[in-house]
Short mmCIF file of C-alpha atoms in Angstrom, two decimals:
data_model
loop_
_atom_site.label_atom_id
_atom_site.label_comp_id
_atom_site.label_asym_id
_atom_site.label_seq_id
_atom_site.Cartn_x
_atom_site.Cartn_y
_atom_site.Cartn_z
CA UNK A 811 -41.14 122.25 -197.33
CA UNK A 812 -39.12 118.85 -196.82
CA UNK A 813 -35.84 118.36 -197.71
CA UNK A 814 -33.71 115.71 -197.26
CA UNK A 815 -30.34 116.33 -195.48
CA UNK A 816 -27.31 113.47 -194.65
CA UNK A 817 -30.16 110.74 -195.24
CA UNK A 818 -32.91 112.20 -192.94
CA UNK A 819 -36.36 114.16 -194.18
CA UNK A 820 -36.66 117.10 -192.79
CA UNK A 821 -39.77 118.55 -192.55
CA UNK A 822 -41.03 122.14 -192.08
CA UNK A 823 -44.93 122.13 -191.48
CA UNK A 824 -47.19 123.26 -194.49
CA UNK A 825 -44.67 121.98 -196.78
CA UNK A 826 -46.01 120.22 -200.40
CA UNK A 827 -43.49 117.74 -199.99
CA UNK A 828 -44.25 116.90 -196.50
CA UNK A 829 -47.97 116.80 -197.96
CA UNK A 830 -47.38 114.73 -200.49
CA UNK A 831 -44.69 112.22 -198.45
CA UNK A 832 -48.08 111.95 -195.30
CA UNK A 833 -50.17 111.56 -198.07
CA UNK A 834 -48.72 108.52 -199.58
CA UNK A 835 -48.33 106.80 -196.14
CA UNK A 836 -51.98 107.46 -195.32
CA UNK A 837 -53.42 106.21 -198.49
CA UNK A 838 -51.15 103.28 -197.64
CA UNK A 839 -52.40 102.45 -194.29
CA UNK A 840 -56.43 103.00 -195.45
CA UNK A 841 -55.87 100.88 -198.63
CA UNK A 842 -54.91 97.80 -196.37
CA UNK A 843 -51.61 98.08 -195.34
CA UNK A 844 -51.05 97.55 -191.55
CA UNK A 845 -49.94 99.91 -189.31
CA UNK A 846 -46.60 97.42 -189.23
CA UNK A 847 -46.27 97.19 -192.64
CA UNK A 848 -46.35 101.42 -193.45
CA UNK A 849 -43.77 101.68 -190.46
CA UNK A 850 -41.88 98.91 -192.36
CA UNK A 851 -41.84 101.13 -195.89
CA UNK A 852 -41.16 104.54 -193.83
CA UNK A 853 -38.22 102.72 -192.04
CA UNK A 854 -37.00 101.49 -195.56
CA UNK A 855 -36.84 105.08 -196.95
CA UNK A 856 -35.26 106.58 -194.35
CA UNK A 857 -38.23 107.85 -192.33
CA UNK A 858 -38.00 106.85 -188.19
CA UNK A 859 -40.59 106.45 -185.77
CA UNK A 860 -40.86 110.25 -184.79
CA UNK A 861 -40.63 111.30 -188.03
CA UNK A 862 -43.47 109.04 -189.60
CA UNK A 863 -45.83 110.52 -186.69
CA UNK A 864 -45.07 113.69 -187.63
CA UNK A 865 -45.79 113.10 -191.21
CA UNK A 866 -49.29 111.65 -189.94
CA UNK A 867 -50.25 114.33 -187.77
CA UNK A 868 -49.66 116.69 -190.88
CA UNK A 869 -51.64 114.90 -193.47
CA UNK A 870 -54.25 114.39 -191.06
CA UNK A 871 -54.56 118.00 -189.99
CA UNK A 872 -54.43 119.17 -193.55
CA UNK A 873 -57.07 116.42 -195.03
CA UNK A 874 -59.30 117.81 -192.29
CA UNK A 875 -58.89 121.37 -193.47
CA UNK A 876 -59.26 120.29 -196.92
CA UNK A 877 -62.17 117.38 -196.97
CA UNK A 878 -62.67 118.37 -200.51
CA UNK A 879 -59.41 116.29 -201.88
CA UNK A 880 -60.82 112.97 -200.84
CA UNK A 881 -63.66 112.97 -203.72
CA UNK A 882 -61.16 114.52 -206.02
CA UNK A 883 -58.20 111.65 -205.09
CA UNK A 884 -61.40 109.25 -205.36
CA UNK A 885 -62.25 110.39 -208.69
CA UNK A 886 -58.74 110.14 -210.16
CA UNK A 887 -58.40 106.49 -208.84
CA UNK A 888 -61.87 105.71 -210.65
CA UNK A 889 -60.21 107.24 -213.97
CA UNK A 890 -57.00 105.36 -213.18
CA UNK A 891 -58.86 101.88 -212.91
CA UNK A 892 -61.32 103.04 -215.76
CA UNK A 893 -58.27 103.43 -217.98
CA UNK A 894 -56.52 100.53 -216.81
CA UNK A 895 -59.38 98.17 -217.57
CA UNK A 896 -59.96 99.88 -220.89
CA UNK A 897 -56.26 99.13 -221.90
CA UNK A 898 -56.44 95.87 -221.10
CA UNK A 899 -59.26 94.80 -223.40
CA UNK A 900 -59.25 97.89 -226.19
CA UNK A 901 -57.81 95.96 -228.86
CA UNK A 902 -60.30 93.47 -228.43
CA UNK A 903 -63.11 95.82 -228.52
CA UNK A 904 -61.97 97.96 -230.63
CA UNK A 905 -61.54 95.33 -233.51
CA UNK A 906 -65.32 95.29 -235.28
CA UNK A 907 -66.92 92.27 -235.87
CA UNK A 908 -66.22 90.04 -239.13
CA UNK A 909 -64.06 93.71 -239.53
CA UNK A 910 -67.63 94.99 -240.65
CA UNK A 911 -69.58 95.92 -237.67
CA UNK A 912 -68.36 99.57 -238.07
CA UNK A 913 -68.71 103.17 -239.62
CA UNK A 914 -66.70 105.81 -241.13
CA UNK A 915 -62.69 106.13 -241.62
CA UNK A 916 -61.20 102.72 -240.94
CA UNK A 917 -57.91 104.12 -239.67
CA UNK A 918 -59.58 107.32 -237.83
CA UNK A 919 -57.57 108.32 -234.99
CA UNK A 920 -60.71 108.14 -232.59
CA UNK A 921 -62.59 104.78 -232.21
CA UNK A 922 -65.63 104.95 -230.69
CA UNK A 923 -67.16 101.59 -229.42
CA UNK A 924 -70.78 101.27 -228.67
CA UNK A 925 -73.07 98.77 -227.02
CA UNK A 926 -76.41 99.16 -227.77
CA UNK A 927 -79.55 97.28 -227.98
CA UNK A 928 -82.31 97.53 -230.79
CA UNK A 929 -85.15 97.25 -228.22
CA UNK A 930 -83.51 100.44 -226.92
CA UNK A 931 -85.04 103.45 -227.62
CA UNK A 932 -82.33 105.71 -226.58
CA UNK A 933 -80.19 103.41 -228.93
CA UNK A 934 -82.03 104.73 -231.57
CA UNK A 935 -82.37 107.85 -230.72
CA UNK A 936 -78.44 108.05 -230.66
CA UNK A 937 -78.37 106.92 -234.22
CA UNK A 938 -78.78 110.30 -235.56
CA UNK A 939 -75.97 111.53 -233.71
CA UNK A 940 -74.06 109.01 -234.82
CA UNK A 941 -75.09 110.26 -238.10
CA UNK A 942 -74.05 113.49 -237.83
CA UNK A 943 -70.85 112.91 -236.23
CA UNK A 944 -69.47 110.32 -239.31
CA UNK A 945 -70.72 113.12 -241.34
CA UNK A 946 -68.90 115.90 -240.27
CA UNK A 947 -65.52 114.03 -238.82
CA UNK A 948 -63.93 112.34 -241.57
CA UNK A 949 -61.32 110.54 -239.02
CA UNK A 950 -63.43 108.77 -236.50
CA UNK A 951 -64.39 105.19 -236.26
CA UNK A 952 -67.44 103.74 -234.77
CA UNK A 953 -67.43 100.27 -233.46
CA UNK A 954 -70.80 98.69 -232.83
CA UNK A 955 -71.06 95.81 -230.20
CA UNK A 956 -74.66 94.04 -229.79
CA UNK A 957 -75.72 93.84 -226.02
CA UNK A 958 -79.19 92.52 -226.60
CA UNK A 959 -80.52 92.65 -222.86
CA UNK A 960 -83.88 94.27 -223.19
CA UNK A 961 -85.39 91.20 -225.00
CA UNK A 962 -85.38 88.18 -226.48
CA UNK A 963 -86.22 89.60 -229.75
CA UNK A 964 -83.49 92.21 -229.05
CA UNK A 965 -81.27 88.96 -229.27
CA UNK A 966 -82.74 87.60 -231.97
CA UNK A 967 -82.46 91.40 -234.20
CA UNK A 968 -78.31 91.42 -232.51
CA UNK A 969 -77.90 88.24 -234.15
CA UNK A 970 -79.22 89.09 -237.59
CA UNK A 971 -77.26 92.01 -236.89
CA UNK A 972 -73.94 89.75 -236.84
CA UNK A 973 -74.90 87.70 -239.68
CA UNK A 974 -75.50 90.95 -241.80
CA UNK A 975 -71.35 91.95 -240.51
CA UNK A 976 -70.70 88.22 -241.97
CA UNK A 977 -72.43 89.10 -244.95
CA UNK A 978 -70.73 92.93 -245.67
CA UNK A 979 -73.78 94.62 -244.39
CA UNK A 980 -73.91 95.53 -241.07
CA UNK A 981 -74.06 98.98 -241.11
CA UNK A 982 -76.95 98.77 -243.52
CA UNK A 983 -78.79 96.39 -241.44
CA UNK A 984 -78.01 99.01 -238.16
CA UNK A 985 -79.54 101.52 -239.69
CA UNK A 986 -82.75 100.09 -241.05
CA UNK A 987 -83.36 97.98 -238.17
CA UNK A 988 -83.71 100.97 -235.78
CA UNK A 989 -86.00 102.64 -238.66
CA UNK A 990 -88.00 99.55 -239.21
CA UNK A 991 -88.97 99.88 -235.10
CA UNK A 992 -88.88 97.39 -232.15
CA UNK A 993 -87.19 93.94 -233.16
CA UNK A 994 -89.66 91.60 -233.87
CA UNK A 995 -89.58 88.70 -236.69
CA UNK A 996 -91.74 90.43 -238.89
CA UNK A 997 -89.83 93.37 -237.99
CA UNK A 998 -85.98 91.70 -238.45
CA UNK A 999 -87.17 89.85 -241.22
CA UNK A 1000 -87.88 92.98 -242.64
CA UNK A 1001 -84.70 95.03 -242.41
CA UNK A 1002 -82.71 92.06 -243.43
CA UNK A 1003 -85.08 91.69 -246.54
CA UNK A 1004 -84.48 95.25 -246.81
CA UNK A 1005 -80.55 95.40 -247.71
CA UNK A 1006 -80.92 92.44 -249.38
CA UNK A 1007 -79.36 90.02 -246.86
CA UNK A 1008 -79.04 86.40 -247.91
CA UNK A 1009 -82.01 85.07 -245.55
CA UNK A 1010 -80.96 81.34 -245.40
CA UNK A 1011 -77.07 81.83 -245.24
CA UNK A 1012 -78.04 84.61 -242.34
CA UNK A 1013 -80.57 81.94 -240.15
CA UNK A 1014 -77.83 79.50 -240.30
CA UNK A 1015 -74.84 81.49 -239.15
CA UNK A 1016 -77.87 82.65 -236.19
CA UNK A 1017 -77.52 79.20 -234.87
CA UNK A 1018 -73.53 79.06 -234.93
CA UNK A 1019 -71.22 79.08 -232.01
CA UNK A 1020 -69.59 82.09 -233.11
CA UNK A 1021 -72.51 84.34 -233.49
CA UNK A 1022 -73.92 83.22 -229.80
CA UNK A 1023 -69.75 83.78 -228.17
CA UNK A 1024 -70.10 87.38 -229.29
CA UNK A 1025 -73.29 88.38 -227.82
CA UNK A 1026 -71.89 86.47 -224.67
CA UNK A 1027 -68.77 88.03 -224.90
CA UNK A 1028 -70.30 91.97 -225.53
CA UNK A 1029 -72.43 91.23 -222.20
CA UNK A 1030 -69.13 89.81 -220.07
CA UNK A 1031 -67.34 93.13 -221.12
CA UNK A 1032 -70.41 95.48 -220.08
CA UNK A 1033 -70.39 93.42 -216.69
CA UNK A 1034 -66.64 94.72 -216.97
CA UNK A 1035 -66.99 97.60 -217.72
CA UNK A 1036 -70.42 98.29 -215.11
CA UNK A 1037 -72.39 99.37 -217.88
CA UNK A 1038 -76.13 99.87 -216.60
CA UNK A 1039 -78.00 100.43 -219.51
CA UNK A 1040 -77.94 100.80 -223.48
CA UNK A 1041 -76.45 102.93 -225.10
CA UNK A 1042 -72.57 102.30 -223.69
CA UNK A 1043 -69.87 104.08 -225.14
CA UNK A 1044 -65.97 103.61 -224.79
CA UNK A 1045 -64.10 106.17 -226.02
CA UNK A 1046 -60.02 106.23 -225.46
CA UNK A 1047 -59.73 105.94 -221.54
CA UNK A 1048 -63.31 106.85 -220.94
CA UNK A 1049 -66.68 104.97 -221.10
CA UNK A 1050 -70.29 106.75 -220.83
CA UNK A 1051 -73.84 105.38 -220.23
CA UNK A 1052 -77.07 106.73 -222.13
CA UNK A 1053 -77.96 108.83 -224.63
CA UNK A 1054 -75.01 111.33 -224.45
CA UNK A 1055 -75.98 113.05 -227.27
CA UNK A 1056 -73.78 114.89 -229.94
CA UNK A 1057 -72.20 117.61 -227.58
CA UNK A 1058 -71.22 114.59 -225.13
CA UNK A 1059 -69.45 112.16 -227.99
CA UNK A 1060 -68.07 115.52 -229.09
CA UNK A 1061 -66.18 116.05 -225.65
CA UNK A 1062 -65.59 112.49 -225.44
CA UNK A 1063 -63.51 112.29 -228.72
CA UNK A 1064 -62.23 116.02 -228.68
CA UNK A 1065 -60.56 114.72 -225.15
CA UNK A 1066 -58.96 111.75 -226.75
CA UNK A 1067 -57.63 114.19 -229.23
CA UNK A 1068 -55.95 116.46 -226.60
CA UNK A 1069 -54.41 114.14 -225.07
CA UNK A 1070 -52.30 112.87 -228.66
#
C-alpha cells in the first residue's frame, strides 16, 4: 500500500494506492503531457525523482499483467465524454419542437430523444416500440427530432412533419406518415390530409427560416453526437444507434432510473 509519512509517499509494491498514484502519472504522460511536465506535477505533490520512477516501473509492470484495464479505462473515458457532451446540449434537445414534437407524460422523469428519418425503415419499424413503451410507462417522454438524410423527400416529409408540431399535430402526422409508406408528395400530402393539417398554412411555414434551422440544427447535433444512421436515441447520459428494439429502450431508461 502507500502511505504518506512527514511529506514523503511511501510505497510498498502491489499497493492500490501506489496503483492508482502510477496510474494517474501514466495516463498523464500518454494523454500529452511531457515527460517534463509529469516530473513537474510529481515534484509539486511531493513525489521526487526516485520515487516517480518507482511509481512508473509499478504501473507499467502491473498494466502489462493486466492488458485488460486499458479497454475498460477506454470505455469509461468514452462514457465520460458521451455524458459530458450530452449535458452540454440536453436542454436543448430535450425541449420538443413548437413544445409539440413529442409523446406521452410531459413531465416524465425519462426523456427519450430520437432522430429518425421517414425514408428509414428501421425508423418505422421502431414506431411500434415506441408504441408499446408510451403505453405501458405512464412517466416517460419521447422527443422526436427530424434528421431527414436518406432523401430529399425524407426532407420534404421532416418538414411537413414540423409544420404539423406548429399546427398541434405532430404526433398524429408521425404516426400516419410512417403508415402511409416512403415520403413522397403524394405520399406526405396524404398523411397531412389525413389529420387534417391546414395544407396552405403548412407549405408556407415549409419555406420559413425556422423550419429549414431545425432540420440543420438536428443534423449538426447527430454530427455531434457521431450518429451513423437513423434511428438515434439519447437517453440520460447515453445515446444508441438503430433499431434497439423494446428490450434495448427498456435498459436504456431503466438505467437512467437507477441512477435517480
Amino acid at each position: 500500500m502507500t502511505e504518506k509519512q512527514n511529506g514523503k509517499w511511501m510505497i510498498m509494491a502491489g499497493g492500490t494506492l501506489a496503483i492508482a498514484a502510477a496510474a494517474a502519472v501514466w495516463f498523464s504522460q500518454s494523454g500529452g503531457t511531457s515527460g517534463t511536465d509529469a516530473s513537474q506535477q510529481a515534484a509539486a505533490a511531493g513525489i521526487n525523482a526516485d520515487e516517480q520512477a518507482a511509481i512508473e516501473a509499478i504501473v507499467r509492470q502491473y498494466i502489462l499483467e493486466n492488458p485488460e484495464i486499458i479497454p475498460e479505462a477506454v470505455e469509461i473515458l468514452r462514457s465520460r465524454e458521451k455524458a459530458s457532451a450530452i449535458n452540454q446540449v440536453r436542454e436543448a434537445i430535450e425541449t420538443p419542437f413548437a413544445g409539440a414534437a413529442f409523446a406521452g407524460n410531459p413531465n416524465g422523469d425519462v426523456t427519450i430523444v430520437e432522430y429518425s428519418d421517414f425514408a428509414c425503415p428501421y425508423c418505422k419499424q421502431t414506431t411500434a416500440d415506441i408504441d408499446r413503451l408510451l403505453k405501458e410507462d405512464k412517466n416517460i417522454k419521447v422527443v422526436f427530432r427530424e434528421l431527414p438524410i436518406l432523401s430529399e423527400a425524407s426532407n420534404d416529409a421532416a418538414l411537413m412533419a414540423l409544420a404539423a408540431a406548429k399546427q398541434g399535430k405532430y404526433f398524429e402526422f408521425h404516426k400516419t406518415m410512417f403508415a402511409t409508406g416512403r415520403p413522397s408528395p403524394s405520399t406526405i400530402e396524404a398523411a397531412a390530409t389525413e389529420v387534417g393539417l391546414d395544407l396552405a398554412a403548412a407549405r408556407a411555414f415549409m419555406a420559413t427560416p425556422e423550419a429549414r434551422e431545425e432540420i440543420q440544427q438536428n443534423l449538426e447535433m447527430a454530427r455531434r453526437f457521431q450518429f451513423t444512421g437513423t434511428p438515434a436515441f439519447v437517453v440520460g447520459n447515453e445515446s444508441a444507434v438503430g433499431a434497439i428494439g423494446y428490450d434495448g429502450l427498456k435498459e436504456l431508461i431503466a438505467a437512467v432510473r437507477s441512477e435517480k
